XYZ file of C-alpha atoms in Angstrom:
531
model
C 0.176 0.466 0.089
C 1.455 3.438 -1.195
C 2.655 6.251 1.894
C 2.263 9.689 0.924
C 4.021 12.141 3.549
C 2.452 15.898 4.546
C 2.712 18.201 7.785
C -0.746 17.945 8.604
C -3.573 15.849 7.311
C -7.074 17.633 8.052
C -9.903 15.898 8.014
C -12.857 17.505 7.266
C -14.329 20.157 4.519
C -16.480 22.387 5.479
C -15.928 26.021 7.696
C -13.201 24.258 9.802
C -11.118 22.063 7.963
C -11.328 24.564 5.156
C -9.565 27.540 7.788
C -7.347 25.605 8.103
C -6.127 24.275 5.168
C -6.121 27.797 3.942
C -4.380 29.109 6.643
C -1.580 26.262 7.400
C -1.093 26.793 3.148
C -0.487 31.038 3.579
C 2.235 30.390 5.934
C 3.648 28.103 4.270
C 2.730 24.612 5.378
C 0.876 22.795 2.727
C -1.418 20.934 3.872
C -3.515 17.426 2.757
C -7.135 18.180 3.161
C -9.767 14.771 2.687
C -13.549 15.685 2.887
C -16.077 11.967 2.710
C -18.165 14.357 0.510
C -18.062 13.964 -3.173
C -18.480 17.078 -4.208
C -19.201 20.755 -1.900
C -22.169 21.922 -0.272
C -23.957 24.475 -1.752
C -27.256 24.518 0.820
C -27.207 28.035 3.313
C -26.331 25.670 5.939
C -25.545 28.996 8.366
C -25.040 32.563 7.621
C -23.200 35.064 9.344
C -19.626 35.868 10.047
C -18.896 38.228 13.427
C -16.342 40.914 14.292
C -13.908 38.429 14.910
C -14.014 36.078 12.805
C -13.532 38.630 9.614
C -10.940 40.273 10.438
C -9.239 36.894 11.232
C -10.310 35.670 7.697
C -9.186 39.270 6.042
C -6.065 38.202 6.772
C -5.594 35.230 4.574
C -4.417 35.718 0.749
C -8.252 36.649 -0.898
C -10.346 36.220 1.360
C -11.421 39.521 2.013
C -11.698 40.669 -1.683
C -14.124 38.004 -2.134
C -16.209 37.693 1.108
C -16.413 41.672 0.195
C -17.841 40.768 -3.502
C -20.068 38.319 -1.774
C -21.893 40.344 0.735
C -21.711 43.161 -1.769
C -24.283 45.640 -0.297
C -26.042 43.247 2.581
C -27.766 44.511 5.252
C -27.920 44.107 8.890
C -30.510 41.218 9.466
C -33.824 42.340 10.665
C -35.557 39.754 13.005
C -39.385 39.817 13.681
C -42.380 37.903 15.155
C -45.435 37.097 13.298
C -48.409 34.694 12.761
C -47.133 34.316 9.264
C -44.737 36.274 7.358
C -47.755 37.916 5.753
C -49.091 38.667 8.864
C -49.166 42.956 8.141
C -48.572 43.181 11.733
C -45.179 41.582 12.370
C -43.519 43.444 14.688
C -39.964 43.665 14.909
C -36.853 43.506 17.074
C -34.104 45.508 16.344
C -30.186 45.901 16.655
C -28.681 48.127 19.525
C -27.646 51.147 18.504
C -26.152 52.394 20.908
C -23.286 51.611 21.402
C -22.127 51.900 17.886
C -20.383 48.522 17.051
C -18.520 49.922 14.707
C -16.439 51.542 16.739
C -14.442 48.458 17.876
C -13.184 47.429 14.239
C -12.867 48.730 10.518
C -14.990 45.111 9.735
C -19.223 45.551 9.926
C -20.167 44.331 13.049
C -21.711 41.508 10.912
C -21.227 40.246 7.298
C -24.382 38.107 6.563
C -23.312 35.469 4.072
C -24.566 31.723 3.597
C -21.880 29.035 5.512
C -22.002 27.619 1.512
C -20.820 31.038 0.275
C -18.121 31.205 2.373
C -16.392 27.784 2.188
C -16.895 28.009 -1.390
C -13.868 31.129 -1.200
C -12.208 29.266 1.646
C -12.056 26.456 -0.127
C -10.280 28.843 -3.637
C -8.325 30.443 -1.152
C -6.846 27.251 -0.044
C -6.244 25.404 -3.634
C -4.655 28.605 -4.325
C -2.279 28.470 -1.880
C -0.866 25.125 -2.422
C -3.275 22.662 0.180
C -4.072 19.791 -1.484
C -8.215 19.303 -1.264
C -9.043 16.216 -2.015
C -13.501 15.416 -2.054
C -15.195 11.777 -1.859
C -12.217 10.821 0.816
C -12.834 9.678 4.032
C -10.458 8.918 6.559
C -11.088 5.403 7.913
C -8.377 3.930 10.757
C -5.676 6.081 12.470
C -2.304 5.284 14.341
C -0.338 7.747 15.930
C 3.338 7.356 17.543
C 5.912 10.217 18.882
C 7.121 10.763 15.437
C 3.904 11.169 13.463
C 0.164 10.557 12.681
C -0.329 7.274 10.232
C -4.176 7.615 8.616
C -5.548 5.097 6.459
C -7.713 7.114 3.694
C -10.334 5.701 1.862
C -11.549 6.853 -2.065
C -15.378 7.117 -2.043
C -15.677 6.352 -5.769
C -13.444 3.510 -6.198
C -12.537 1.786 -2.982
C -9.315 2.406 -3.240
C -7.197 3.009 0.494
C -3.448 4.044 0.918
C -1.699 5.533 3.609
C -0.563 9.054 4.717
C 1.796 9.566 6.804
C 1.666 13.325 9.138
C 3.112 15.180 11.939
C -0.272 16.277 12.789
C -3.821 15.624 12.554
C -6.824 18.287 12.450
C -9.936 16.624 13.143
C -12.687 18.902 11.459
C -15.031 16.096 10.603
C -18.114 17.524 12.267
C -20.321 17.075 16.001
C -20.165 13.432 15.623
C -16.517 13.091 14.785
C -15.308 10.121 13.799
C -11.881 10.606 14.625
C -12.892 11.910 18.385
C -14.752 8.946 18.524
C -11.591 6.573 17.561
C -9.449 8.346 20.034
C -11.309 7.780 22.918
C -12.272 11.323 23.609
C -15.573 11.286 25.938
C -17.753 14.913 25.324
C -19.643 16.476 28.444
C -22.607 18.904 27.962
C -26.158 18.321 27.813
C -26.042 16.512 24.666
C -28.830 16.459 22.005
C -31.446 19.185 23.530
C -33.309 19.132 20.037
C -34.442 18.590 16.804
C -35.530 21.175 13.467
C -35.688 20.030 9.952
C -34.503 22.951 7.460
C -36.546 23.096 4.427
C -34.751 25.126 1.630
C -37.247 26.563 -1.019
C -37.806 28.865 -4.445
C -40.568 31.232 -4.409
C -41.391 34.617 -5.300
C -41.396 36.354 -1.604
C -41.789 40.164 -3.234
C -45.257 41.232 -2.245
C -44.481 40.670 1.923
C -40.760 41.474 2.377
C -38.538 43.469 -0.019
C -36.465 42.285 -3.124
C -33.270 41.105 -1.959
C -34.032 41.441 2.122
C -32.156 39.728 5.079
C -34.620 38.556 7.799
C -34.988 36.302 10.959
C -38.488 35.517 11.320
C -40.479 33.536 13.500
C -43.951 32.389 14.142
C -44.733 31.958 18.427
C -47.215 28.591 18.282
C -46.323 27.335 14.967
C -42.704 25.585 15.271
C -41.502 27.413 12.416
C -38.915 30.247 11.440
C -38.043 31.742 8.230
C -34.462 33.167 7.207
C -34.292 34.911 3.882
C -30.962 35.815 2.786
C -30.984 38.400 -0.023
C -30.778 35.356 -2.363
C -33.208 33.558 -4.607
C -33.100 30.536 -2.443
C -35.181 30.738 0.871
C -35.116 28.255 4.088
C -38.094 27.710 6.588
C -36.632 25.775 10.005
C -39.098 23.343 11.552
C -39.453 22.003 14.894
C -38.648 18.234 15.082
C -40.152 15.371 17.414
C -38.581 12.173 16.780
C -39.665 11.358 20.612
C -43.171 11.559 19.714
C -42.523 9.549 17.096
C -41.675 11.549 14.432
C -39.554 10.593 11.276
C -37.733 11.479 8.449
C -40.435 9.864 6.366
C -43.195 12.106 7.394
C -41.154 14.819 5.344
C -42.364 14.504 2.409
C -42.247 17.030 -0.532
C -45.428 17.288 -0.608
C -45.345 18.282 3.616
C -42.897 20.554 3.313
C -44.739 22.480 0.463
C -47.651 22.651 2.397
C -45.863 23.589 6.308
C -43.621 26.476 3.960
C -47.466 28.304 2.621
C -48.810 27.747 5.569
C -45.567 29.566 6.642
C -45.749 31.971 4.392
C -49.836 32.565 5.004
C -50.718 32.489 1.275
C -51.732 28.811 0.386
C -51.874 29.253 -3.355
C -48.322 30.540 -3.327
C -46.261 28.863 -5.804
C -43.278 27.198 -4.608
C -40.265 24.458 -6.101
C -39.339 22.360 -3.132
C -34.937 21.750 -3.043
C -34.379 20.051 -0.097
C -35.259 18.696 3.214
C -31.953 17.750 5.980
C -31.959 17.064 10.165
C -30.123 19.224 11.831
C -30.051 18.388 15.181
C -29.408 20.803 18.152
C -26.346 19.925 20.083
C -24.787 20.991 23.813
C -21.360 18.407 23.320
C -17.718 20.299 24.585
C -14.887 17.335 24.265
C -13.088 16.784 27.622
C -9.680 17.998 25.882
C -8.951 19.025 22.486
C -5.851 17.019 21.467
C -4.359 13.579 21.840
C -1.184 12.811 21.106
C -0.487 14.581 17.695
C -3.946 15.049 16.878
C -6.348 17.400 17.469
C -9.791 18.383 17.355
C -11.431 21.563 16.329
C -14.839 23.658 15.862
C -17.784 20.859 15.762
C -15.657 18.150 16.859
C -14.580 19.500 19.402
C -18.162 21.788 20.702
C -21.098 21.992 19.008
C -24.567 24.053 20.736
C -27.533 25.338 19.006
C -27.834 27.484 16.186
C -29.828 30.160 17.639
C -27.341 32.938 18.123
C -25.020 31.789 14.965
C -22.024 31.429 16.885
C -21.302 27.994 15.949
C -19.791 28.510 12.695
C -17.800 31.305 13.949
C -16.515 29.509 16.699
C -14.942 27.178 14.109
C -13.702 29.542 12.415
C -11.709 30.659 15.422
C -10.415 27.233 16.071
C -9.131 26.918 13.058
C -7.256 30.210 13.219
C -5.330 29.143 17.203
C -4.597 26.203 16.055
C -2.909 26.590 12.158
C -1.141 29.164 12.993
C 0.848 27.616 16.267
C 0.994 24.311 13.946
C 2.613 26.233 11.254
C 5.523 28.135 13.827
C 6.113 24.813 15.286
C 6.319 23.171 11.597
C 8.630 25.757 10.300
C 10.984 25.825 13.475
C 10.111 28.741 14.527
C 8.548 27.271 18.115
C 9.147 24.575 19.912
C 6.097 21.698 19.879
C 5.136 23.365 23.046
C 3.269 25.754 21.849
C 0.783 23.743 20.631
C -0.292 23.152 24.273
C -1.480 26.382 24.356
C -4.502 25.818 22.071
C -6.809 23.843 24.443
C -5.675 26.169 27.404
C -7.319 29.105 25.777
C -9.662 27.956 23.403
C -11.762 25.257 25.968
C -12.965 28.281 29.005
C -13.587 30.983 26.200
C -15.149 28.189 23.971
C -18.027 26.842 26.552
C -18.455 30.560 27.596
C -20.170 30.456 24.514
C -22.059 27.351 24.596
C -23.776 28.305 27.778
C -24.644 30.930 25.855
C -26.147 30.257 23.539
C -28.059 27.165 25.297
C -29.886 29.420 27.545
C -30.722 31.644 24.434
C -32.531 28.686 22.766
C -34.908 28.031 26.007
C -36.311 31.758 25.286
C -36.164 30.895 20.846
C -38.479 29.139 19.046
C -36.877 28.253 16.163
C -34.425 30.397 15.022
C -35.382 33.816 17.318
C -35.804 34.867 20.574
C -39.110 35.442 22.755
C -37.354 38.684 23.420
C -34.373 41.125 22.320
C -33.054 43.124 24.544
C -29.578 43.680 23.552
C -29.953 46.606 26.297
C -30.005 44.349 29.186
C -26.230 43.058 30.713
C -27.847 39.655 31.477
C -29.544 38.828 28.326
C -28.746 35.616 26.345
C -27.891 37.413 23.370
C -24.376 36.720 20.979
C -22.537 39.966 22.902
C -19.445 42.026 21.375
C -17.789 41.529 24.982
C -18.131 37.778 24.238
C -16.311 37.540 21.245
C -13.962 40.725 21.321
C -13.991 41.377 24.782
C -12.511 37.794 26.211
C -9.092 36.741 27.553
C -6.941 33.884 26.695
C -4.550 32.540 29.049
C -1.585 30.449 28.635
C 2.069 30.271 28.675
C 1.575 31.715 25.439
C 0.791 34.779 27.171
C 2.532 36.611 29.570
C 0.037 38.169 31.818
C 1.011 41.159 34.140
C 1.594 40.886 37.690
C -1.266 43.437 38.789
C -3.990 41.346 36.556
C -7.196 41.154 37.697
C -8.059 37.594 36.379
C -11.014 38.163 34.374
C -12.107 35.881 31.520
C -13.512 39.207 29.390
C -13.235 42.944 29.848
C -15.553 45.479 27.626
C -14.251 45.680 24.360
C -15.784 49.989 24.168
C -12.898 49.877 27.399
C -10.089 48.333 25.998
C -7.221 48.427 28.614
C -4.806 46.903 26.303
C -3.838 44.522 28.650
C -1.959 40.748 27.545
C -3.928 38.110 26.826
C -7.238 40.602 24.996
C -7.592 40.926 21.362
C -5.684 44.302 20.099
C -7.893 47.109 20.254
C -8.535 47.988 17.384
C -7.246 52.061 16.265
C -7.681 53.521 12.673
C -4.190 54.856 11.501
C -3.220 56.567 8.523
C -0.809 55.623 6.098
C 0.099 58.230 3.497
C -3.349 59.029 2.298
C -4.660 55.820 2.858
C -6.947 54.918 6.432
C -5.929 51.418 8.277
C -6.803 49.738 11.159
C -4.325 48.079 13.718
C -5.827 45.276 12.387
C -4.714 45.338 9.216
C -1.111 45.097 10.342
C -1.224 41.773 12.187
C -1.742 37.929 11.019
C 1.484 37.284 9.383
C 3.801 37.132 12.145
C 3.671 38.478 15.141
C 4.033 42.587 15.132
C 5.530 44.875 17.630
C 4.244 48.402 17.850
C 6.150 50.940 19.530
C 5.217 54.343 20.739
C 6.246 57.457 19.310
C 9.240 58.229 21.043
C 10.103 54.755 20.659
C 12.988 53.929 17.877
C 14.778 51.576 20.036
C 11.766 49.367 19.704
C 12.218 48.579 16.816
C 16.049 47.895 16.321
C 16.012 45.361 18.812
C 13.043 43.960 17.195
C 14.637 43.207 13.699
C 17.412 42.285 15.596
C 15.956 39.608 17.350
C 14.088 38.469 14.550
C 17.687 38.428 12.183
C 18.994 36.580 15.825
C 16.351 33.961 16.643
C 14.236 33.226 13.241
C 11.393 34.068 13.314
C 9.139 36.454 11.526
C 8.627 39.999 13.886
C 7.274 42.912 12.567
C 7.906 46.531 14.018
C 5.599 49.529 12.978
C 6.124 52.228 15.581
C 2.653 54.318 15.985
C 3.775 57.951 14.716
C 6.769 56.810 12.017
C 4.985 55.307 8.908
C 1.116 55.296 10.352
C 0.087 57.816 11.915
C -2.106 57.843 15.186
C -4.448 61.807 13.965
C -6.689 60.705 17.408
C -4.237 59.939 19.439
C -5.907 56.820 21.159
C -3.457 54.334 20.412
C -1.548 54.788 23.552
C -4.904 55.179 25.427
C -5.925 51.896 23.787
C -3.102 49.790 24.291
C -2.378 51.212 28.181
C 1.384 51.881 27.326
C 2.890 55.943 27.239
C 4.910 57.076 24.381
C 7.959 55.026 25.221
C 6.382 52.070 25.257
C 6.049 48.575 23.445
C 2.950 46.263 21.794
C 4.405 42.848 21.104
C 1.084 40.735 18.952
C 0.742 37.879 17.897
C -0.545 36.478 14.494
C -4.354 35.786 15.254
C -4.088 39.728 17.210
C -3.840 38.909 20.779
C -1.911 41.131 22.919
C 0.882 38.691 23.731
C 3.103 40.875 26.052
C 3.955 45.068 26.675
C 5.979 47.196 28.216
C 4.488 50.037 28.920
C 7.703 52.475 28.990
C 10.610 52.203 28.344
C 12.963 49.065 28.777
C 16.870 49.429 29.270
C 17.444 46.307 27.269
C 14.784 45.861 24.551
C 16.921 43.814 23.131
C 17.493 41.276 25.561
C 13.191 41.684 26.683
C 12.180 40.756 23.190
C 14.458 38.092 23.320
C 13.712 36.096 26.628
C 9.883 37.221 26.245
C 9.593 34.991 22.789
C 11.855 32.580 22.753
C 8.659 31.790 26.681
C 5.894 32.353 24.273
C 7.054 29.816 21.470
C 9.098 27.761 23.791
C 12.144 27.583 22.080
């Protein structure tokens, strides 16, 4: 049996696997990705990229341009309740207007785009960057030792099996993850907490909503909710109760069309049925995200209800956070100990989101909450504090002596403390306006104050000596802080500096000038990279 050697084998070709593949390939580590489905899914599945996901994906080649083209002038989705889509008294539940989420980032608060569109963008980028993406191929067996992972792959069309050896394997194979089962990793949480069927259809709805409308519409008491994403295809989510004896066979095309017409409120409307598919509502968290050289990411590591739309975002963020670490290790810039920080950082942050999504599901019917009060800090709705105000803790972050131990902070009042997302600050580069986030993603970045030229010189020397990708910028040199916000948001003096990781997380900072900036940077990077 033939054997192929690759640096990373990625199992699963949806959000998680494709983000991992593109991020690795863009960093000079071309992986092999296998996906058991013979062709990419064209069904919408999930919608919406939050701010954090957009910021991370925008650092990968070609993604920002393609996402901008895909969303075009898509609106913020509106939510409403009514007896049906045709109900003239539908009540809208509008998102908050204050404080302005646009102040937190240079990207939109939400990119309303379907999972199928994002996956097509990620796949194109991954293949262009050098990833080997194989559809119709599944992993059927797995072994590992201290030096490698050995996987048996099978081509669905021919039944041919062959072996692949990899330095590491990323399990991105969904909430039922066969890889997780092979490894014997148990899951915590409530398990399956509900069921839905997703009905996809075509119909002219312009009598009831504006052309291209982007809306999420609930019909209390009906067990149904619409998602209209501005495309020619629409989806209706309907409750499904196998515990009451319902079966997939009950969802015949005729019954689905009847449910669709009833939810629209027009029994005579012309409906073209496209697809009906089962969707289990899960609350799962793997007891660990790693077994030897195998890592779990995305739904293989955790799953949550879809109500707040954060499951796919968590998957993208997992993939990015794992891939930059793998790339640094495989290119010799970091020691293997850096990989230990993936689970240490991600699992607590993910758990916070899972718990909130479960609480949101309790007050929702279908995809729409019964109430929507973002002004209430205890409301179980997606909040920027959760996905922009997180705090990571691991040996890849140099936590300060006076740190308060919090897992979150208010993103509208950032502190710049190590472990948190580097704050967005609008800068100017000549006539062009950029964000601090436009400087991140390729490797480590040192941002120094306007009175700190020694930091920049030190960073250039340390990068050469350690053989790491480390860019350095003095705010006030090429990049100007016309709003005089950078020092305040990053918590440093004009003589200080901040070290930012590839995932735009603050790794360390020196609030003021240092006597030996070269020595300080060498010590910090050596520790973070477990050299």
